XYZ file of C-alpha atoms in Angstrom:
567
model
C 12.220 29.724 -41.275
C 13.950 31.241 -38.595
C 12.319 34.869 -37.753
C 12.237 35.634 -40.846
C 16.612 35.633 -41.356
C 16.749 33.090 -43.509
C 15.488 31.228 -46.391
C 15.135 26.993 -47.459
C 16.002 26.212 -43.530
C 14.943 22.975 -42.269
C 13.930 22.168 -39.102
C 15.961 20.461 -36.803
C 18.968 20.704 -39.396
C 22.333 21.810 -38.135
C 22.878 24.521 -40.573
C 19.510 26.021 -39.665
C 21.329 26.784 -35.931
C 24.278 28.035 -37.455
C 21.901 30.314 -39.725
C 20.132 31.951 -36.970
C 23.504 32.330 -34.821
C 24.516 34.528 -37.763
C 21.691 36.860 -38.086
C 21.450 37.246 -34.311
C 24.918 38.805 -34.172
C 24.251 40.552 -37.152
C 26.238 38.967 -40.108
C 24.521 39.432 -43.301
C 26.230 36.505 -46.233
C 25.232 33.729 -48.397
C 26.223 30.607 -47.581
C 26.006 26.996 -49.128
C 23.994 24.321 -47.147
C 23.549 21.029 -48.071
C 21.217 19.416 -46.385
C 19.124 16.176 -46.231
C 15.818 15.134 -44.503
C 15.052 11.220 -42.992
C 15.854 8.179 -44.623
C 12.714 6.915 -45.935
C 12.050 3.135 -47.147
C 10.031 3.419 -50.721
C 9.354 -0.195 -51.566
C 7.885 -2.437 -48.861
C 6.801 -5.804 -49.040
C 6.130 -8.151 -52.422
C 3.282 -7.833 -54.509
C 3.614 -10.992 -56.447
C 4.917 -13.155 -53.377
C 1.142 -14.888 -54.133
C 1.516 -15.100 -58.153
C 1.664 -18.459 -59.503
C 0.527 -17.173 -63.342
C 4.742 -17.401 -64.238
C 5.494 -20.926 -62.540
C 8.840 -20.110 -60.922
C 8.979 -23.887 -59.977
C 9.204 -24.758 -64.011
C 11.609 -21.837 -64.689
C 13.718 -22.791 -61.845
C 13.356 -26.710 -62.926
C 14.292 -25.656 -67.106
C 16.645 -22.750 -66.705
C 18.147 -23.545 -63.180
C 17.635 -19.915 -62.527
C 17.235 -18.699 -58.961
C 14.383 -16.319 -58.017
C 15.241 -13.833 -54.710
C 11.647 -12.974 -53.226
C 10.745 -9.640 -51.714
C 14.451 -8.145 -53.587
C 13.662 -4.407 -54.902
C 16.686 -3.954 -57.403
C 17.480 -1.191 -59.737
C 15.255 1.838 -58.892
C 14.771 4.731 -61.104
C 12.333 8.471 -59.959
C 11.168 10.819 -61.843
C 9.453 13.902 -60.467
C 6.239 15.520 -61.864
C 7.175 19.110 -63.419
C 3.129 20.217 -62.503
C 3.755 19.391 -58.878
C 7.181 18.963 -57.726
C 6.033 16.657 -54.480
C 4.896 13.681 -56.682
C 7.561 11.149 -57.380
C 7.606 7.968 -59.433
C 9.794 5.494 -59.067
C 10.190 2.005 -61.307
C 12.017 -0.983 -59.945
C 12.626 -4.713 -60.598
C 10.545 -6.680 -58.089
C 11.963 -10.245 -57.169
C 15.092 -10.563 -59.010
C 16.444 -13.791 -60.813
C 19.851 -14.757 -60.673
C 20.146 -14.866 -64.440
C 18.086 -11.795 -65.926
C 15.238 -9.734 -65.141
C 12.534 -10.038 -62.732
C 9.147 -11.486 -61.931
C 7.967 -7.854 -62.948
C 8.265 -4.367 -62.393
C 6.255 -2.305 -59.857
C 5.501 1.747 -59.900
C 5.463 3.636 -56.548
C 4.193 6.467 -56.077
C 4.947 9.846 -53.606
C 2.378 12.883 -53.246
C 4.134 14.301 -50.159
C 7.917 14.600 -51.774
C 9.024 11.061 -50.464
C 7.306 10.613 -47.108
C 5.267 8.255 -47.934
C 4.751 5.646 -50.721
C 2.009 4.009 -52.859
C 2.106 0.977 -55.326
C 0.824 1.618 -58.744
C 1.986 -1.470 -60.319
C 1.484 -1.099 -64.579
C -0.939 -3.982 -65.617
C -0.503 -6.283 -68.427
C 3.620 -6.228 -68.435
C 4.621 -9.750 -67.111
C 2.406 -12.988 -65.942
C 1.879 -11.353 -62.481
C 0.726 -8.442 -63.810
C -1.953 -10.057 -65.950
C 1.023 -9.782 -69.397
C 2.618 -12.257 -71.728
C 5.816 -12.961 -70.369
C 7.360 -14.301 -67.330
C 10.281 -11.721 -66.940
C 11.018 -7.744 -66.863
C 13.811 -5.506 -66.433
C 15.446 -2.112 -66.825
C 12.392 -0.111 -65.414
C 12.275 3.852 -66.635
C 10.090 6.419 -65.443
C 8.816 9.904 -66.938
C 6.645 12.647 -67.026
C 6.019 15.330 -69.873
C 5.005 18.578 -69.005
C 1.384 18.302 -68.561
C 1.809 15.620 -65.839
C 1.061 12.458 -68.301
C 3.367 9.534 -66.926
C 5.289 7.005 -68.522
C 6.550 3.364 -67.775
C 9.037 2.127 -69.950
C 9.781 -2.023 -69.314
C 11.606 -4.213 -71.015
C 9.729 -7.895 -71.225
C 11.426 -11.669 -72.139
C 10.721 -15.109 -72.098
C 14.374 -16.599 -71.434
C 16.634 -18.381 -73.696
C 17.290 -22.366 -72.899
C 20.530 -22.580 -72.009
C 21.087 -24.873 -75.384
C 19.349 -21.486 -77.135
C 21.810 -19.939 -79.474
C 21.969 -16.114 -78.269
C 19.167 -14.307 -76.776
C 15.694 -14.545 -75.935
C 13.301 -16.386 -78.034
C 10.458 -13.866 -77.215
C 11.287 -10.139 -75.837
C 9.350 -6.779 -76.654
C 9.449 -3.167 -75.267
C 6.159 -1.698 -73.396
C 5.323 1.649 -72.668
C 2.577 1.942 -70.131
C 0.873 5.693 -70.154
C -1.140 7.299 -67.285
C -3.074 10.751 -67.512
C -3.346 10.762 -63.701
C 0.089 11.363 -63.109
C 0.785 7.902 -62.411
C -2.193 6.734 -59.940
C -3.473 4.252 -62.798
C -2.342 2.858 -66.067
C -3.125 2.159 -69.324
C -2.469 -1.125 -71.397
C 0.769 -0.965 -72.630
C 1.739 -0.736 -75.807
C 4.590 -2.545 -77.774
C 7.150 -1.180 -78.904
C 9.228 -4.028 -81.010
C 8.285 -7.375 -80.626
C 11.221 -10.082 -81.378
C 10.774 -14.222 -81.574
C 14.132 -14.732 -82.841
C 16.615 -16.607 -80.918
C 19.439 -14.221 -81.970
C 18.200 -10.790 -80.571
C 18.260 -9.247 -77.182
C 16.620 -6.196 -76.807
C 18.352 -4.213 -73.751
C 19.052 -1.057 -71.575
C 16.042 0.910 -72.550
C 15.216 4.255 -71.517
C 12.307 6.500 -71.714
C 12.468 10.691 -71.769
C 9.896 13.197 -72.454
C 10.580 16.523 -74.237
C 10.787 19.450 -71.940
C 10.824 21.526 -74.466
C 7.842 20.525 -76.529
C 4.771 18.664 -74.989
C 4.000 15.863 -76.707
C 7.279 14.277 -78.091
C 8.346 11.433 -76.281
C 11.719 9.614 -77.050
C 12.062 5.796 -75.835
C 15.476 4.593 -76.920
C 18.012 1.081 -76.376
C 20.037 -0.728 -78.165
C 19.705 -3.954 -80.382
C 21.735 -6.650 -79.792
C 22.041 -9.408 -82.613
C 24.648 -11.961 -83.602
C 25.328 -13.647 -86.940
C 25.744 -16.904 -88.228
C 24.024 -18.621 -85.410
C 26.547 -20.226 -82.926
C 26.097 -22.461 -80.041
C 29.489 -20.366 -78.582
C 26.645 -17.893 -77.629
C 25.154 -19.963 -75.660
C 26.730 -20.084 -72.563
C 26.291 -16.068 -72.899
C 23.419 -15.674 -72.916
C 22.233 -17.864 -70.098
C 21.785 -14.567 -68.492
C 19.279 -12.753 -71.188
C 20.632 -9.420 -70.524
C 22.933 -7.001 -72.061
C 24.981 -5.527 -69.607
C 26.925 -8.607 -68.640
C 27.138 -10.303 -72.190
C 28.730 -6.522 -73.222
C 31.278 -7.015 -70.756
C 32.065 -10.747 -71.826
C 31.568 -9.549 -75.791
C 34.126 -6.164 -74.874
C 36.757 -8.827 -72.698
C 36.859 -11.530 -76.074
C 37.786 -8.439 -78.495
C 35.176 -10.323 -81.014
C 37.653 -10.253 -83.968
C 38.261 -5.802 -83.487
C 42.146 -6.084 -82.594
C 41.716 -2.485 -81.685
C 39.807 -3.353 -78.816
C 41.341 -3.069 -75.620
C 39.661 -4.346 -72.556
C 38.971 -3.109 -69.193
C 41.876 -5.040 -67.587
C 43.902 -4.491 -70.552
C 45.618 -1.342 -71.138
C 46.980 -0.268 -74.773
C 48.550 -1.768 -76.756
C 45.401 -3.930 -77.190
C 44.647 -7.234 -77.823
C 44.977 -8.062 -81.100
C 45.047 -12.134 -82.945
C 41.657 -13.926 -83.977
C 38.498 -13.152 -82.074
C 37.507 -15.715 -79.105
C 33.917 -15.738 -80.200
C 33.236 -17.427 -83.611
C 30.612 -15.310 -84.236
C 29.706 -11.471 -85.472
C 27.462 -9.422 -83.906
C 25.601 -6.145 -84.347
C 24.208 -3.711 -81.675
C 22.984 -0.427 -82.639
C 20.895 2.462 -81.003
C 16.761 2.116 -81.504
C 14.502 5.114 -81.355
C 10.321 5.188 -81.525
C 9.399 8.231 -81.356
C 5.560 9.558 -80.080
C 4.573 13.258 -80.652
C 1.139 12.447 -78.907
C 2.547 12.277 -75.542
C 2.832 8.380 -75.798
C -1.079 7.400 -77.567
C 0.879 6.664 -80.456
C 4.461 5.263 -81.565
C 6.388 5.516 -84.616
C 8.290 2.368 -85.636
C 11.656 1.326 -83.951
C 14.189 2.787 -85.940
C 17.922 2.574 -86.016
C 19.329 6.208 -85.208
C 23.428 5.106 -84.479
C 24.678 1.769 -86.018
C 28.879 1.752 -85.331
C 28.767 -1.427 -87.320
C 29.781 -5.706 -87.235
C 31.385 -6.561 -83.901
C 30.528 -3.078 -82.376
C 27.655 -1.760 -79.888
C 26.128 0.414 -77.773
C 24.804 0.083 -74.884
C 22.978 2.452 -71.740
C 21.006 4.582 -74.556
C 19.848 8.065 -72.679
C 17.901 10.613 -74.738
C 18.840 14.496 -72.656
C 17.210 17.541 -74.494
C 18.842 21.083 -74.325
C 17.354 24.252 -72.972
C 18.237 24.849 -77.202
C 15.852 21.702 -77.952
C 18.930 20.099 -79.362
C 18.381 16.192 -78.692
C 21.182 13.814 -77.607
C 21.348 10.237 -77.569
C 23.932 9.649 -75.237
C 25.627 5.896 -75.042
C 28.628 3.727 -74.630
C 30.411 3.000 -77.533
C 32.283 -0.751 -77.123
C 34.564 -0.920 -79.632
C 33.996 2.058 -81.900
C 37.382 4.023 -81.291
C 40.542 2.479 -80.605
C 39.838 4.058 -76.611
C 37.846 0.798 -76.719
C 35.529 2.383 -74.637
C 33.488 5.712 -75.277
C 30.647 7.824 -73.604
C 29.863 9.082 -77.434
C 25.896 10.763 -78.684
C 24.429 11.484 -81.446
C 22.371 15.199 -81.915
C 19.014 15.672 -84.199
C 17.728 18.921 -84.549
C 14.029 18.150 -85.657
C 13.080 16.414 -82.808
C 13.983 13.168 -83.564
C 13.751 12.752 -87.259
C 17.060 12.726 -88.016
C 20.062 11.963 -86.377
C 23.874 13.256 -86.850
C 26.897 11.423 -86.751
C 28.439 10.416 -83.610
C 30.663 12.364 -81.341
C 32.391 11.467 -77.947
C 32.816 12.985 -74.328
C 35.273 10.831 -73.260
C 36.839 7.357 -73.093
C 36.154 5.065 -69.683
C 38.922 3.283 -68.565
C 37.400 1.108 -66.067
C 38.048 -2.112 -63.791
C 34.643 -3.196 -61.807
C 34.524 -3.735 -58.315
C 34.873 -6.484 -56.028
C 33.450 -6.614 -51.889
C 36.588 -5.275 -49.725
C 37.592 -8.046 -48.067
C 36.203 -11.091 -49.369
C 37.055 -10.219 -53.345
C 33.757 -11.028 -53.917
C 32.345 -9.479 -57.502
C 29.985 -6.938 -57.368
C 27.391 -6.118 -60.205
C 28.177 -1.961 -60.663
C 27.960 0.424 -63.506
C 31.260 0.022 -65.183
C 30.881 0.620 -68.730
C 27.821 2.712 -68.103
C 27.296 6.087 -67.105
C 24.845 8.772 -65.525
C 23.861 11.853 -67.735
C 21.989 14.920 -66.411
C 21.437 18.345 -68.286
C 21.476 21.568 -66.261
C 17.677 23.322 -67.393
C 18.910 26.845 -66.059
C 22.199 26.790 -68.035
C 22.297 24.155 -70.607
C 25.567 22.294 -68.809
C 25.227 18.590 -69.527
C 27.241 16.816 -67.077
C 28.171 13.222 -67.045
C 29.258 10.992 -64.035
C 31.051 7.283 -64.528
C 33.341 4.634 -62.797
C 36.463 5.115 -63.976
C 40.223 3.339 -62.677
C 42.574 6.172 -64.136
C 43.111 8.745 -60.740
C 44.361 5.441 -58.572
C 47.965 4.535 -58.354
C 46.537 1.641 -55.798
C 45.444 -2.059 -56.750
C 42.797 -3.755 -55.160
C 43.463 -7.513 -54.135
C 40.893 -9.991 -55.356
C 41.197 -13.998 -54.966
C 42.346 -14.139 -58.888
C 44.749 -11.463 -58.846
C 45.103 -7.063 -58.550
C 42.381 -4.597 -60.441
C 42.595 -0.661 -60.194
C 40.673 0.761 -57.713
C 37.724 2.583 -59.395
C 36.529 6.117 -58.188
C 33.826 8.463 -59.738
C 34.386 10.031 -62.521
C 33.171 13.288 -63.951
C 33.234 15.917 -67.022
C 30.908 18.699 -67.994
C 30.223 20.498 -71.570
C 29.151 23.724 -71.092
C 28.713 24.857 -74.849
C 26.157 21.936 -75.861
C 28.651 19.236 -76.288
C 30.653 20.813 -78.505
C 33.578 20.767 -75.645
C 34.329 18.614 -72.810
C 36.874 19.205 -69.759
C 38.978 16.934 -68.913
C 37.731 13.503 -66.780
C 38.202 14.440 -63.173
C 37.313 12.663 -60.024
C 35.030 13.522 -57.404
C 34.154 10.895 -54.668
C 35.483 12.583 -51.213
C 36.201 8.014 -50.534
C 39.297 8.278 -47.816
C 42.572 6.593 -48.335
C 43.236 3.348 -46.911
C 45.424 0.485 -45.502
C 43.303 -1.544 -47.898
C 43.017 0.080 -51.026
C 39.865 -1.602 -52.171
C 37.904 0.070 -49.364
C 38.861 3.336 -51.746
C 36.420 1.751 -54.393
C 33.566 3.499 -55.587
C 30.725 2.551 -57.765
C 27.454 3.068 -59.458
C 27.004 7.127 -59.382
C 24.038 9.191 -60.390
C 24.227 13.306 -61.712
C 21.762 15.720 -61.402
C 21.440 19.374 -61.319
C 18.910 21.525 -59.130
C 16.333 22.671 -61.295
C 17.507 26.838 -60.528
C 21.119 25.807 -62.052
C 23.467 26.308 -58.993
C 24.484 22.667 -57.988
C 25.613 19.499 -59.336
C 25.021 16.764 -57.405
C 26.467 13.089 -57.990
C 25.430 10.272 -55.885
C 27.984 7.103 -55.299
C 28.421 4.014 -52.932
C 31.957 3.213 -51.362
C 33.254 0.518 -48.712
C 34.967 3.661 -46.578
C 33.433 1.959 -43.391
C 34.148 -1.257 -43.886
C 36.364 -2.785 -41.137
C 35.601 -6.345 -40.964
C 38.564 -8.059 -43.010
C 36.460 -11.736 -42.299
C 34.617 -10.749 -45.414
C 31.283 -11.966 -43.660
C 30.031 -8.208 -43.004
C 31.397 -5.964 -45.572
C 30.286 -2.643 -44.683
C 28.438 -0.672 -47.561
C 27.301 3.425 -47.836
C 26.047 5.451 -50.225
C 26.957 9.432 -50.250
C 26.159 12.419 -52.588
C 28.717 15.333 -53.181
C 28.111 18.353 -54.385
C 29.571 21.553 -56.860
C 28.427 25.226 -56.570
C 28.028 25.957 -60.259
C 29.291 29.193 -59.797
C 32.780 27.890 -59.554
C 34.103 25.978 -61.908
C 32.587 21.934 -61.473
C 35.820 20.309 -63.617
C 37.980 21.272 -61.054
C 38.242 18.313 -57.935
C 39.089 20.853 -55.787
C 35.164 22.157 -55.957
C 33.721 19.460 -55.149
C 32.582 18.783 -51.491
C 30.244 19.067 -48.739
C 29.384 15.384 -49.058
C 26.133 13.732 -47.086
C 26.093 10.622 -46.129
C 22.536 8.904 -47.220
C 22.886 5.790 -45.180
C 22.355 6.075 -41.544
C 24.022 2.606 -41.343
C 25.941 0.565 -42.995
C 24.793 -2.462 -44.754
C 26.597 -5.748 -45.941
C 26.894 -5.980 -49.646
C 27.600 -9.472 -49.502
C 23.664 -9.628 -48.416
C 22.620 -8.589 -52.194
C 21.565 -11.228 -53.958
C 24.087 -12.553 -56.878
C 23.433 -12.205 -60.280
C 26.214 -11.616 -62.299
C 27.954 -10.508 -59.218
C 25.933 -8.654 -55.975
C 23.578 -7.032 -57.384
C 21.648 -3.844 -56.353
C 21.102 -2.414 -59.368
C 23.106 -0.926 -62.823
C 21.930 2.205 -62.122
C 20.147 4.295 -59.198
C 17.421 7.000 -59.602
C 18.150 10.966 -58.744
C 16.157 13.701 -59.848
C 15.884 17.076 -59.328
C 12.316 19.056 -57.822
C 11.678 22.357 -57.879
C 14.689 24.995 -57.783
C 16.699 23.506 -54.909
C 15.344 19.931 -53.770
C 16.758 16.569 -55.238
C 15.365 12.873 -54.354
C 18.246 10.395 -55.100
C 16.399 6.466 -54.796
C 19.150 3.939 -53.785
C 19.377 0.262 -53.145
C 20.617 -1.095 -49.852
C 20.435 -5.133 -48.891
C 18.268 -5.140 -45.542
C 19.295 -8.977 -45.407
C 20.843 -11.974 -47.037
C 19.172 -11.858 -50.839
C 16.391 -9.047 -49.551
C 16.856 -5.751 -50.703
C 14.427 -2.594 -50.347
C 14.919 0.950 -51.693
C 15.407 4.307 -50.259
C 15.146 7.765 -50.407
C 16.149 10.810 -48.619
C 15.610 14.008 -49.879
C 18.745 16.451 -50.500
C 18.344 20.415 -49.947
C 21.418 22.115 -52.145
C 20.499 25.731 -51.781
C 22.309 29.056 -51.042
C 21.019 30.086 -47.721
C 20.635 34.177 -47.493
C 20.957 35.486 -44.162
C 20.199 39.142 -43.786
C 21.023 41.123 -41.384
């Protein structure tokens, strides 16, 4: 505070000067200040650099796999509604080149991100005391009365002479009632020992609206007859990267049409001599996680079909929306679609969709190197004051500029993004909204992997992306990497481009994404965590490599707040 003139002013914070300049000469206005505190570093060190209980020397030796030691990959927060300073963050912890990780760790904040706790789930993987040897996709929660939730998906991998998917896999819930401090055993959610199912892209959300009911959703990934085409696929036991290869092959749906491939699609017999199957999953708890209902199928879009990046939001109504991407369901080839229940998860309607994705991937800017992003996924964030739901994606359509690559030119992908404002009923237009500059080299315009929120009082949106705008080296051996948040005053109207702005960057300094370790491309993560806390405060949680195959994770709190000044 500034003698009393002014209100959510920060110390130190430029805006905070301009604030009290104002009220000393006697200008009374609101104003919109973005703002962010110091970069802080959430995961430090690696808790399983002593395990031996998962023998990385034999899975290295059977699957060839690499393991990347002291990596922190994927991060996702969620913030405690009975105290808004307590954050929990989920992330990968030693990443292998092929799928998954040696396990997943919690972290904990009490003082709104300053500083940082382990509080690792037990039981989960080897080196947390479980049954397997690998995790991935960590998601984090809290219901209303504080009880916290760990959602991680578990595997033994495939041989790489293993027809499609892992021969053991299950989902685990782990459930604290000290708001994440300790855990409880986990419990499982499906257990599979077929060769021919990969569970994959899980997700875990409690009710806002009713204490209690918990929603854990992903989707189910199974192929038919058995084939030794899938092996080679599945060498990498995860879903994200076999959708992309399944999506590119068409899989025998000539309406299909691939990333690189614009309509008219591909058409002819599929590549893969196989069918496969990947619907949504639902358990459902209405005991605030001490018991689950069985796995059930809630959206099947049928043979050589999927979805993929499930994401249970629930409306300010207490409508509940299963929002994923549809591969191959429309002719778009591509579709952000949901499905609504009414009861609270008993029943499910048919699907719907936002909008098609019309996307490329990314590549480093001067080297053409790939880089793992979110393309085909998407971010998905519901606005509690108003009921907006608002969804954020990579998408190639707004670029008239190619991006070079060793193999050839891709579209340059951007950040896309399209709000419903009556419940989903309507959706504007896609639009795009990363501030990235123009220039000489058009795939330093690329941007990738973006997170939505919106402040918990209702009056910003606030999308977090990385871009290459400060890379110069064109060597390709430094290949300069930031990650920025912009922002929309809900007042106006957010479909509009022209109301976006005000962008932060989050980085203090650049860092070389050619230092992330490779799997399936440089990896930091398919998604990155951002949630809102209290009215005005959100914590985005973002990868950056700190050196070659070492990552860590961040945060820096962002202040989005109209500041009053009165005269």
């Amino acid at each position: 505070m500034m003698n009393g003139t002014s209100r959510f002013c920060w110390r130190g914070l430029t805006s905070c000067s301009l604030i009290s300049l104002l009220a000393a000469i006697g200008i009374s206005l609101a104003v919109q200040a973005q703002t962010v505190g110091p970069l802080v570093q959430v995961t430090i060190g690696d808790p399983f650099g002593a395990c031996t209980a998962d023998n990385v020397p034999r899975q290295q030796t059977v699957f060839g796999s690499t393991v990347y030691p002291s990596t922190d990959i994927e991060p996702w927060v969620a913030v405690d509604p009975t105290d808004p300073l307590r954050l929990l963050v989920g992330v990968q912890q030693d990443r292998w080149s092929d799928g998954g990780s040696r396990g997943l760790i919690g972290v904990v904040s009490k003082d709104g991100g300053s500083t940082w706790t382990n509080s690792i789930p037990p039981d989960v993987t080897k080196c947390t005391g479980g049954d397997f040897v690998r995790a991935s996709d960590p998601w984090t929660a809290f219901a209303n009365d504080g009880t916290a939730f760990f959602f991680s998906l578990v595997f033994d991998p495939a041989k790489p002479t293993t027809p499609f998917g892992a021969r053991h896999s299950s989902a685990l819930v782990s459930r604290s009632t000290d708001h994440g401090t300790t855990w409880s055993a986990p419990i499982a959610l499906i257990k599979n020992n077929s060769p021919h199912v990969l569970n994959d892209k899980n997700s875990i959300t409690a009710d806002p609206t009713k204490n209690g009911v918990v929603y854990a959703t992903w989707d189910q990934l199974s192929v038919f007859p058995p084939s030794s085409q899938g092996d080679s696929l599945i060498a990498q036991n995860e879903g994200v990267p076999l959708a992309r290869k399944l999506f590119n092959s068409t899989a025998g749906a000539s309406s299909v049409c691939a990333p690189f491939n614009r309509p008219p699609c591909k058409g002819g017999a599929p590549f893969f001599k196989f069918f496969f199957a990947g619907p949504s999953l639902l358990a459902l708890s209405t005991d605030n996680g001490l018991t689950w209902g069985l796995a059930k199928e809630i959206y099947s879009p049928g043979t050589n079909k999927q979805t993929i990046n499930n994401i249970v939001n629930v409306l300010p109504s207490g409508d509940v929306l299963d929002f994923f991407t549809a591969i191959g369901v429309t002719p778009a080839g591509l579709n952000i679609g949901f499905v609504r229940s009414t009861d609270k998860g008993v029943s499910w309607s048919s699907p719907s969709f936002a909008t098609d994705i019309q996307v490329a991937g990314v590549v480093s800017p001067d080297a053409g190197e790939p880089v793992r992003d979110a393309s085909i996924l998407f971010s998905v964030s519901v606005n509690r004051a108003t009921g907006a739901i608002y969804l954020a994606w990579q998408d190639d359509r707004f670029s008239a500029a190619t991006c070079t690559t060793p193999t050839g030119t891709i579209p340059v992908d951007s950040i896309a993004f399209s709000q419903s404002l009556d419940g989903g009923v309507k959706w504007s237009t896609p639009i795009t909204i990363n501030a990235t500059p123009t220039n000489t080299n058009p795939c330093r315009q690329q941007a990738f992997i973006p997170a939505v929120v919106a402040t918990g009082d209702g009056n910003f949106v606030i999308v977090t992306y990385y871009d290459f705008r400060n890379d110069t080296n064109t060597t390709g051996s430094f290949e300069a990497t930031d990650y920025f948040a912009t922002f929309c005053d809900t007042t106006t109207d957010c479909s509009k481009s022209a109301n976006w702005g005000n962008e932060q960057r989050l980085t203090t300094s650049s860092f070389n994404i050619l230092d992330a370790p490779v799997a399936g491309g440089h990896f930091l993560g398919d998604y990155m965590g951002l949630a809102s806390s209290g009215p005005t405060k959100a914590y985005p949680v973002f990868g950056i490599a700190t050196g070659k195959n070492t990552t860590a994770d961040f945060t820096r709190a962002i202040l989005a707040s109209k500041v009053v000044v009165i005269k």
